[in-house]
CSV table of C-alpha atoms and ligand atoms in Angstrom, one decimal:
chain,number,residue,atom,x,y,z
A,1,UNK,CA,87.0,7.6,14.9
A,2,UNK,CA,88.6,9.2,18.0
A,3,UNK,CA,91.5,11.6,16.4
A,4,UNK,CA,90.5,14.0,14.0
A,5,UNK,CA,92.2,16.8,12.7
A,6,UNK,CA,91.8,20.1,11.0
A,7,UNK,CA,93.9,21.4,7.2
A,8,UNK,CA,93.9,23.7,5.3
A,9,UNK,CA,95.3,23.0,1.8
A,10,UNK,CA,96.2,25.1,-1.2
A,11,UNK,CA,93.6,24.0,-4.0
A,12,UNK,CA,95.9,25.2,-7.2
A,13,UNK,CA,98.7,23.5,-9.1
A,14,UNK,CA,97.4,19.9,-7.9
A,15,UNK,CA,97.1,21.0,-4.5
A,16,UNK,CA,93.3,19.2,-4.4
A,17,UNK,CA,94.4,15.9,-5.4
A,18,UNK,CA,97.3,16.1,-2.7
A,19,UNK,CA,94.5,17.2,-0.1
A,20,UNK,CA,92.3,13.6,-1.3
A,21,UNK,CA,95.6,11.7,-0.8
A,22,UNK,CA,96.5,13.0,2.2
A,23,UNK,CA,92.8,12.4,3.8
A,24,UNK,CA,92.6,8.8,1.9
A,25,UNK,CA,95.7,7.6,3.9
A,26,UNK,CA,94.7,9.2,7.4
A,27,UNK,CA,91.5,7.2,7.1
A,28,UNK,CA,93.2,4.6,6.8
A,29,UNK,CA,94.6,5.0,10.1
A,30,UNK,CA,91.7,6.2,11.3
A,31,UNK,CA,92.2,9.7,11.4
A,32,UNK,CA,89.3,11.8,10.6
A,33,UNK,CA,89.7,15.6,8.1
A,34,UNK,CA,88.6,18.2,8.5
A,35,UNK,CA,89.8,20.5,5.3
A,36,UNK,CA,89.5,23.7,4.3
A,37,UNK,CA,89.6,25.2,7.7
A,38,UNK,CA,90.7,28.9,6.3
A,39,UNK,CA,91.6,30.7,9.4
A,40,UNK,CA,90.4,33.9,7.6
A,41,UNK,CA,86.8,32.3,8.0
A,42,UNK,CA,87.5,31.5,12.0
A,43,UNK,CA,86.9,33.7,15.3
A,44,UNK,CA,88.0,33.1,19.3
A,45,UNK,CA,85.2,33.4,21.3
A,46,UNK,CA,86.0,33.6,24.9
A,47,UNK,CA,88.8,30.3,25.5
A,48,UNK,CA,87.6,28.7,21.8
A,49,UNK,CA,88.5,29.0,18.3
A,50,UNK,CA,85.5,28.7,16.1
A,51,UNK,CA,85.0,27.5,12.3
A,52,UNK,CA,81.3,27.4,12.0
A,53,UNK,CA,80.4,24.8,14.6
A,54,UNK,CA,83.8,23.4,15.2
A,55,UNK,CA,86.0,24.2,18.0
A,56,UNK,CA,89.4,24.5,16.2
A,57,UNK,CA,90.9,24.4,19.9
A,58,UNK,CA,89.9,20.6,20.3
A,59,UNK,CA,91.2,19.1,17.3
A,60,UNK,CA,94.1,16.7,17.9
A,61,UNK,CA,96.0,18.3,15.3
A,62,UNK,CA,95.8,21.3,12.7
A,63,UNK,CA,97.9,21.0,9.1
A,64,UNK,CA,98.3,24.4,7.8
A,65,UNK,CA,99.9,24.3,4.1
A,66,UNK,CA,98.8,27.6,1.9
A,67,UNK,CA,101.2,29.4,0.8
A,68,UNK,CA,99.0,32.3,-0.1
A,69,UNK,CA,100.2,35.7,1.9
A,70,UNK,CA,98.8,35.1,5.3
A,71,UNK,CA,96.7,38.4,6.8
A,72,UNK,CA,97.3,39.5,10.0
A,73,UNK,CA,94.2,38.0,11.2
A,74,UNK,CA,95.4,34.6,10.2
A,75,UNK,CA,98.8,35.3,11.3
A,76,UNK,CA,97.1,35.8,14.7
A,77,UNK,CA,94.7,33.0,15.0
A,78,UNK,CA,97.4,30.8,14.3
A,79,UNK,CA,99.4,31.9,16.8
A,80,UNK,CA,96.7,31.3,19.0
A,81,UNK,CA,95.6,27.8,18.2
A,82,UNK,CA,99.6,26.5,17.7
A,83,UNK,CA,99.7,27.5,21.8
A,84,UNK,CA,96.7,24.9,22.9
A,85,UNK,CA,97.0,22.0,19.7
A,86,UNK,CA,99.9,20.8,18.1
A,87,UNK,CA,99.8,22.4,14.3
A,88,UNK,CA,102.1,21.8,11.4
A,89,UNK,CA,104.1,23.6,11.2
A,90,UNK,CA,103.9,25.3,14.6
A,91,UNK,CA,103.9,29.2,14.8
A,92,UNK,CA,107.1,29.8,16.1
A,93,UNK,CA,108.8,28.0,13.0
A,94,UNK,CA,106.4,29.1,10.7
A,95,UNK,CA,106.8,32.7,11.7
A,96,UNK,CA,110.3,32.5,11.9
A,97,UNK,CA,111.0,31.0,8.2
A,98,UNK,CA,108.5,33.8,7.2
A,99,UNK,CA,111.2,36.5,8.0
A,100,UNK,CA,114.4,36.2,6.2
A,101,UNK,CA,116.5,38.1,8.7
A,102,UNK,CA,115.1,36.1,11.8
A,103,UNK,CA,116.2,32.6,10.0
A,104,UNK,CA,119.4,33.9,8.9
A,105,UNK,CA,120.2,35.0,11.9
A,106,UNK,CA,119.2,31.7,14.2
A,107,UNK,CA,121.1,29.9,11.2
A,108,UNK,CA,124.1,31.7,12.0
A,109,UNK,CA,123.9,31.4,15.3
A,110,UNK,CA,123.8,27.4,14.9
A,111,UNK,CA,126.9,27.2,12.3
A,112,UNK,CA,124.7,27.1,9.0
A,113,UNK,CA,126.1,28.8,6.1
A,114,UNK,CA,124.5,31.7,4.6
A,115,UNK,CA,125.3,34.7,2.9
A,116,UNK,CA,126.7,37.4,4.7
A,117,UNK,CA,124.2,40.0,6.0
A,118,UNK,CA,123.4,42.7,8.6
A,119,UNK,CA,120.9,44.5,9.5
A,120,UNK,CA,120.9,48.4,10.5
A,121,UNK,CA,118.5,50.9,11.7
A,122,UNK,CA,117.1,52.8,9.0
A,123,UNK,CA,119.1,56.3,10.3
A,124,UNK,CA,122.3,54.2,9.7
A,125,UNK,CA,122.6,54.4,5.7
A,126,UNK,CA,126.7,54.7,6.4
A,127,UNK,CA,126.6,51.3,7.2
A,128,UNK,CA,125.6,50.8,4.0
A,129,UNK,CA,128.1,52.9,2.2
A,130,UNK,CA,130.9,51.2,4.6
A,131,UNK,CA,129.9,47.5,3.7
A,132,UNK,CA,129.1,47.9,-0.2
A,133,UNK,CA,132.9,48.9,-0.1
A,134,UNK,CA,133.8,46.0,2.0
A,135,UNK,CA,131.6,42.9,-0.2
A,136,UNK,CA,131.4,45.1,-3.8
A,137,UNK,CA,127.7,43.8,-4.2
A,138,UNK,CA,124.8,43.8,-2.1
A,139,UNK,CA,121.6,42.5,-2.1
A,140,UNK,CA,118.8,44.3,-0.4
A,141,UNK,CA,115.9,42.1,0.4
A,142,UNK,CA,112.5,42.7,1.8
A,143,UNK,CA,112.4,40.6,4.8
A,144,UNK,CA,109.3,39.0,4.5
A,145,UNK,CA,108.9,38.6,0.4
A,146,UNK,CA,108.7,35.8,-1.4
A,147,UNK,CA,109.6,35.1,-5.2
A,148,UNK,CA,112.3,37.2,-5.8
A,149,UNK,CA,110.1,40.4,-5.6
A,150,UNK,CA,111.7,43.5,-4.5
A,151,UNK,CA,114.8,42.3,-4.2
A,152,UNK,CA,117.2,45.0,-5.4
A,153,UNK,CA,121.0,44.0,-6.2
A,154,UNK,CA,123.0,47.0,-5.3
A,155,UNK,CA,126.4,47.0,-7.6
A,156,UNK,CA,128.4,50.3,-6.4
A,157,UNK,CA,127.8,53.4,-4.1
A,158,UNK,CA,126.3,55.3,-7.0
A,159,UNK,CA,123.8,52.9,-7.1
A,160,UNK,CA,123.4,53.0,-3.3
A,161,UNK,CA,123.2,56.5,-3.1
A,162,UNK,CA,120.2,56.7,-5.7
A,163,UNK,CA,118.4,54.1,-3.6
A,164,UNK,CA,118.8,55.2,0.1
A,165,UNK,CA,116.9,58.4,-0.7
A,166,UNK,CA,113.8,56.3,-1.8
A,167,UNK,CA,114.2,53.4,0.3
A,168,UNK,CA,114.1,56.3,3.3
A,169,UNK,CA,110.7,57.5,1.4
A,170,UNK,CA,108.9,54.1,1.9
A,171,UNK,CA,109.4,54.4,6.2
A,172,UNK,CA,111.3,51.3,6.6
A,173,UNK,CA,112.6,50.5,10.3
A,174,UNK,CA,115.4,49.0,9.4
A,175,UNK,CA,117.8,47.4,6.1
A,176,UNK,CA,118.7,44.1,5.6
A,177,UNK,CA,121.5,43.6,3.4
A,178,UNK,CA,123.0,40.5,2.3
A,179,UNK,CA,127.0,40.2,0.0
A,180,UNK,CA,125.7,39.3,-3.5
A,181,UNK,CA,127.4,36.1,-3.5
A,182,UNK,CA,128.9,34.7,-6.9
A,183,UNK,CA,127.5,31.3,-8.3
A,184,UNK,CA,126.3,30.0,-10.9
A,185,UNK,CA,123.0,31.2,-10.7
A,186,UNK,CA,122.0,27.8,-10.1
A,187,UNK,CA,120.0,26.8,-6.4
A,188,UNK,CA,118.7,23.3,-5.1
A,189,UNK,CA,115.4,23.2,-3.6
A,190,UNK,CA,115.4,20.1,-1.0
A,191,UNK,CA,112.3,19.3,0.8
A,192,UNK,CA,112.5,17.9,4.5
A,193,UNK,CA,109.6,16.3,6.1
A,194,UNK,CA,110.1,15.2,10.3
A,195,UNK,CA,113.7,15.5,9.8
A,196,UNK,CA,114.0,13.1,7.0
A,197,UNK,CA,115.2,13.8,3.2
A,198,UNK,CA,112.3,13.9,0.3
A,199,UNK,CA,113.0,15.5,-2.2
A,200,UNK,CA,116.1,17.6,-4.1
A,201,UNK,CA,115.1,19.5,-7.6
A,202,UNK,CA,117.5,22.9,-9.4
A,203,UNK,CA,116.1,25.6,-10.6
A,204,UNK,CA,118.1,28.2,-13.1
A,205,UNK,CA,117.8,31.6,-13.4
A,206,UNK,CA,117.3,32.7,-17.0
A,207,UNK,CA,119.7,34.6,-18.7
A,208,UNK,CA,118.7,38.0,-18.1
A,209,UNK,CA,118.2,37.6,-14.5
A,210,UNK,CA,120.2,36.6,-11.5
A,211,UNK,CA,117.3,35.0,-9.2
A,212,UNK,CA,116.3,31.6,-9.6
A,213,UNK,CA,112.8,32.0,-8.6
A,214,UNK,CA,110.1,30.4,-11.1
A,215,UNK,CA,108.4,34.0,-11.3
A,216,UNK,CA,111.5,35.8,-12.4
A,217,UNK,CA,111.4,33.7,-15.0
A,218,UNK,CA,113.6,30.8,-13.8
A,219,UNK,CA,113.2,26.9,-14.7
A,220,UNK,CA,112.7,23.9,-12.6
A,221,UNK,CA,115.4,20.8,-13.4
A,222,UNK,CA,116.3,17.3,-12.0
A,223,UNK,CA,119.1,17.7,-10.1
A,224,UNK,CA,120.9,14.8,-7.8
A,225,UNK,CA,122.0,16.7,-4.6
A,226,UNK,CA,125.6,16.0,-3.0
A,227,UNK,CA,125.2,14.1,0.8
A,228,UNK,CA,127.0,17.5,1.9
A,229,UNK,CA,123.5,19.6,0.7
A,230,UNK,CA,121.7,16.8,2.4
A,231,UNK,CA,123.4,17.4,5.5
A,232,UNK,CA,122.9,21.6,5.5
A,233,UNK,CA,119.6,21.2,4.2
A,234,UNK,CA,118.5,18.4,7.4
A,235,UNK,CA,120.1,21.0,9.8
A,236,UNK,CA,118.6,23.9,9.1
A,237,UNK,CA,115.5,22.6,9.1
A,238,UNK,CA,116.6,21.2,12.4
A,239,UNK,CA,117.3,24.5,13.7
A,240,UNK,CA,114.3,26.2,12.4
A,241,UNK,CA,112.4,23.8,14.0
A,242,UNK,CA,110.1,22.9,11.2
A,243,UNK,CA,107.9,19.6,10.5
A,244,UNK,CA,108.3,20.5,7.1
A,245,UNK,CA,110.4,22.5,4.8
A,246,UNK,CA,111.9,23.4,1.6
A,247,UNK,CA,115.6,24.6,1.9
A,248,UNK,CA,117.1,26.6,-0.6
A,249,UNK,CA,120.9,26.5,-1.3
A,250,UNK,CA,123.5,28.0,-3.4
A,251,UNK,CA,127.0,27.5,-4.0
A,252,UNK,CA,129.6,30.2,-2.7
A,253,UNK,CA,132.2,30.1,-5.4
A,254,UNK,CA,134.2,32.6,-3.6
A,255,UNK,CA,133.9,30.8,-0.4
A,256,UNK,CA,133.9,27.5,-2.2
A,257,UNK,CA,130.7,26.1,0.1
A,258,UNK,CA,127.0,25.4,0.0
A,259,UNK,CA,124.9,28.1,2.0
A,260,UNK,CA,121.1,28.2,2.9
A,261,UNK,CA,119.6,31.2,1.3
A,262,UNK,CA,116.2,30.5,2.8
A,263,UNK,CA,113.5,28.2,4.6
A,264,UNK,CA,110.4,27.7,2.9
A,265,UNK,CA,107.8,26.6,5.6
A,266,UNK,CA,105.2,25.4,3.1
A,267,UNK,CA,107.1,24.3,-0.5
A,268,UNK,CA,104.8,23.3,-2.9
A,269,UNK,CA,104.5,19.4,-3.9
A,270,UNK,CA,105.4,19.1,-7.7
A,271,UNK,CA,102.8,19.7,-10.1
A,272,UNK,CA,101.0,17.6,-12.3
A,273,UNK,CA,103.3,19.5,-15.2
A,274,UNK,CA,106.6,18.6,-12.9
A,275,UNK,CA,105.4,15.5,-12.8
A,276,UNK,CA,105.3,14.7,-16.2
A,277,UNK,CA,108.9,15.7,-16.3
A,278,UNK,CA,110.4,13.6,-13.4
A,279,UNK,CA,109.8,15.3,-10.2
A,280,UNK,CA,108.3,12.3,-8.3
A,281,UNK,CA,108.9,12.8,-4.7
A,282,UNK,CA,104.3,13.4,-3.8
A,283,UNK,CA,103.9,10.2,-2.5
A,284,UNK,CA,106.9,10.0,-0.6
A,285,UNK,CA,106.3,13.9,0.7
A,286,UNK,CA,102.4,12.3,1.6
A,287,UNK,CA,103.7,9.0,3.2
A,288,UNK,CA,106.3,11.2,5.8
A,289,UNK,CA,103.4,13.7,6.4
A,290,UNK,CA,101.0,11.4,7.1
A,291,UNK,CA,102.9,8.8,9.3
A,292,UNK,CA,104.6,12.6,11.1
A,293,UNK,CA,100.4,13.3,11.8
A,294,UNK,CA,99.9,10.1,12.9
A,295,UNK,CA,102.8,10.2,15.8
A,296,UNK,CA,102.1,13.7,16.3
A,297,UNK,CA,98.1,12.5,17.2
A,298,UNK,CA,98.8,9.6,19.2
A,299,UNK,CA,96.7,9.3,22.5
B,301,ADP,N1,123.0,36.9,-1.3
B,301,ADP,C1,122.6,36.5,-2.6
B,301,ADP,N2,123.6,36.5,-3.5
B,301,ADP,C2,123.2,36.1,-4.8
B,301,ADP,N3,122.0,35.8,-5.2
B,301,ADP,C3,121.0,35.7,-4.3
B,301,ADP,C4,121.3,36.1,-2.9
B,301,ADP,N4,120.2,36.0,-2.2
B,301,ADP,C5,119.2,35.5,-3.1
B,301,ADP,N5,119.7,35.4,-4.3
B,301,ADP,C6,119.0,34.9,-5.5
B,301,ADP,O1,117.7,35.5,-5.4
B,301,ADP,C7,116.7,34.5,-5.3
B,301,ADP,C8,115.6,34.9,-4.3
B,301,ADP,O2,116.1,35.1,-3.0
B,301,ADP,P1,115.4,34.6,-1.7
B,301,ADP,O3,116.2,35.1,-0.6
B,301,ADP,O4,115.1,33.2,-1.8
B,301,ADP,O5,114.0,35.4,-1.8
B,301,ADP,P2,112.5,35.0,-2.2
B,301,ADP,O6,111.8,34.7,-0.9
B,301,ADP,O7,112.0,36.2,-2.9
B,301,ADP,O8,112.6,33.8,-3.0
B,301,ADP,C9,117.4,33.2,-4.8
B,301,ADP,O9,116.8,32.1,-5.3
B,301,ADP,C10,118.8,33.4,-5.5
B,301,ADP,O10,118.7,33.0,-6.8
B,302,MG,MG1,113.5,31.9,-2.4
């Protein structure tokens, strides 16, 4: 087989049996896997990037898809091997949808909805007493979390003056703040792979909390998206650039519109459990990956 390329799969939640499928249909095409290819496990050596014995630098193409906190050292290899081999997704989209304020603001830039938000140096807690009393609620959110953690909804200046003294502690370089937006505390989750539609599921917060992620104790449902959440989702994954992507969307019920409240580079295919209760967009997800690899690959 002439093309071969290199992945690296999470193993959990099914993540195995999507890696066999994936590989299965590449054969088929004759595209040769490599898997497993943790760049934690890889060094450069002089103009190469080693795995063992392999030269990561001369695969024909590198899939990328754990969504297990990437070190620095991966962080940086990837960089690295996404400037000499086309990976998916590449670096500069998957670092950007790794930093909430860096795809917000590109979003903006390109006429996607999101929430309001601004970011100020750390020195400039005023700015935070003179938008609280501009948008009532705030959200402060850690710029590069991840399922819901750390984010602290901010209700009044009381409130904000307990947390600036702290926040100051932790040596922070800057804030980002978004307007608490109300809704229903409902989001849809819509997967785009190569520009193309897969997938739309909700997810509800519970009743105690306001986040919809799964670990803050919010539930996955079938949900039918509107063509308009379509649209929002196909474009910002358009202007993020990625190969593949899970939007995340909300409805403004002040504004009265859908906004993107982040870009997942690497959202999970359903599990074997969200299978069983209707979420059946894997093989479709495969069948757009594989035939994107397979352009991508072409000689
Ligand atoms: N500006 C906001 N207003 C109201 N709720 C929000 C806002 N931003 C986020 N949320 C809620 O918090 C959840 C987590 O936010 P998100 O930005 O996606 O961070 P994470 O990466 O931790 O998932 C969202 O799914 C949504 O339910
Ligand atoms: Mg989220």
């Amino acid at each position: 087989m002439s093309r071969k390329i290199g992945m690296w799969l999470y193993q959990n939640s099914g993540g195995d049996k999507i890696e066999n499928k994936i590989i299965k249909k590449l054969k088929e095409r004759e595209i040769e896997t490599l898997s497993g290819l943790n760049l934690r496990d890889a060094l450069a050596k002089n103009g190469h990037i080693l795995h063992n014995k392999t030269k990561l630098d001369k695969l024909d193409l590198f899939f990328s898809y754990n969504a297990g906190e990437q070190t620095q050292y991966q962080m940086f290899l990837y960089q690295a091997l996404s400037r000499v081999i086309p990976m998916i997704n590449s670096y500069e989209s998957f670092s950007l949808t790794e930093d909430k304020f860096q795809t917000s603001f590109l979003l903006r830039n390109h006429g996607v909805a999101t929430p309001d938000f601004k970011l100020c140096h750390r020195d400039d807690g005023e700015q935070l007493r003179a938008i609280i009393k501009k948008w009532d609620k705030l959200v402060y959110k850690p710029t590069d979390g991840w399922g819901g953690v750390g984010l602290t909804k901010i209700e009044n200046e009381a409130t904000l003056d307990t947390l600036l003294p702290f926040l100051n502690q932790m040596d922070l370089r800057f804030f980002y703040v978004e307007k608490f937006l109300k809704y229903d505390n409902t989001d849809f989750r819509v997967d785009i792979v190569d520009g193309k539609f897969v997938s739309c599921y909700g997810r509800k917060a519970s009743g105690t909390d306001w986040r919809t992620n799964v670990t803050s104790g919010g539930s996955v449902f079938l949900r039918e998206p509107t063509d308009e959440v379509v649209e929002l989702a196909i474009k910002a994954s358009k202007v993020c650039g990625t190969d593949i992507a899970g939007v995340d969307i909300i409805y403004d019920l002040e504004k009265e519109q859908h906004v993107v409240i982040e870009v997942n580079g690497i959202p999970a295919f359903a599990t074997p459990e969200q299978e069983k209760m209707g979420l059946d967009f894997n093989k479709k997800k495969i069948d757009l990956i594989v035939e994107m690899i397979d352009r991508k690959t072409k000689k």
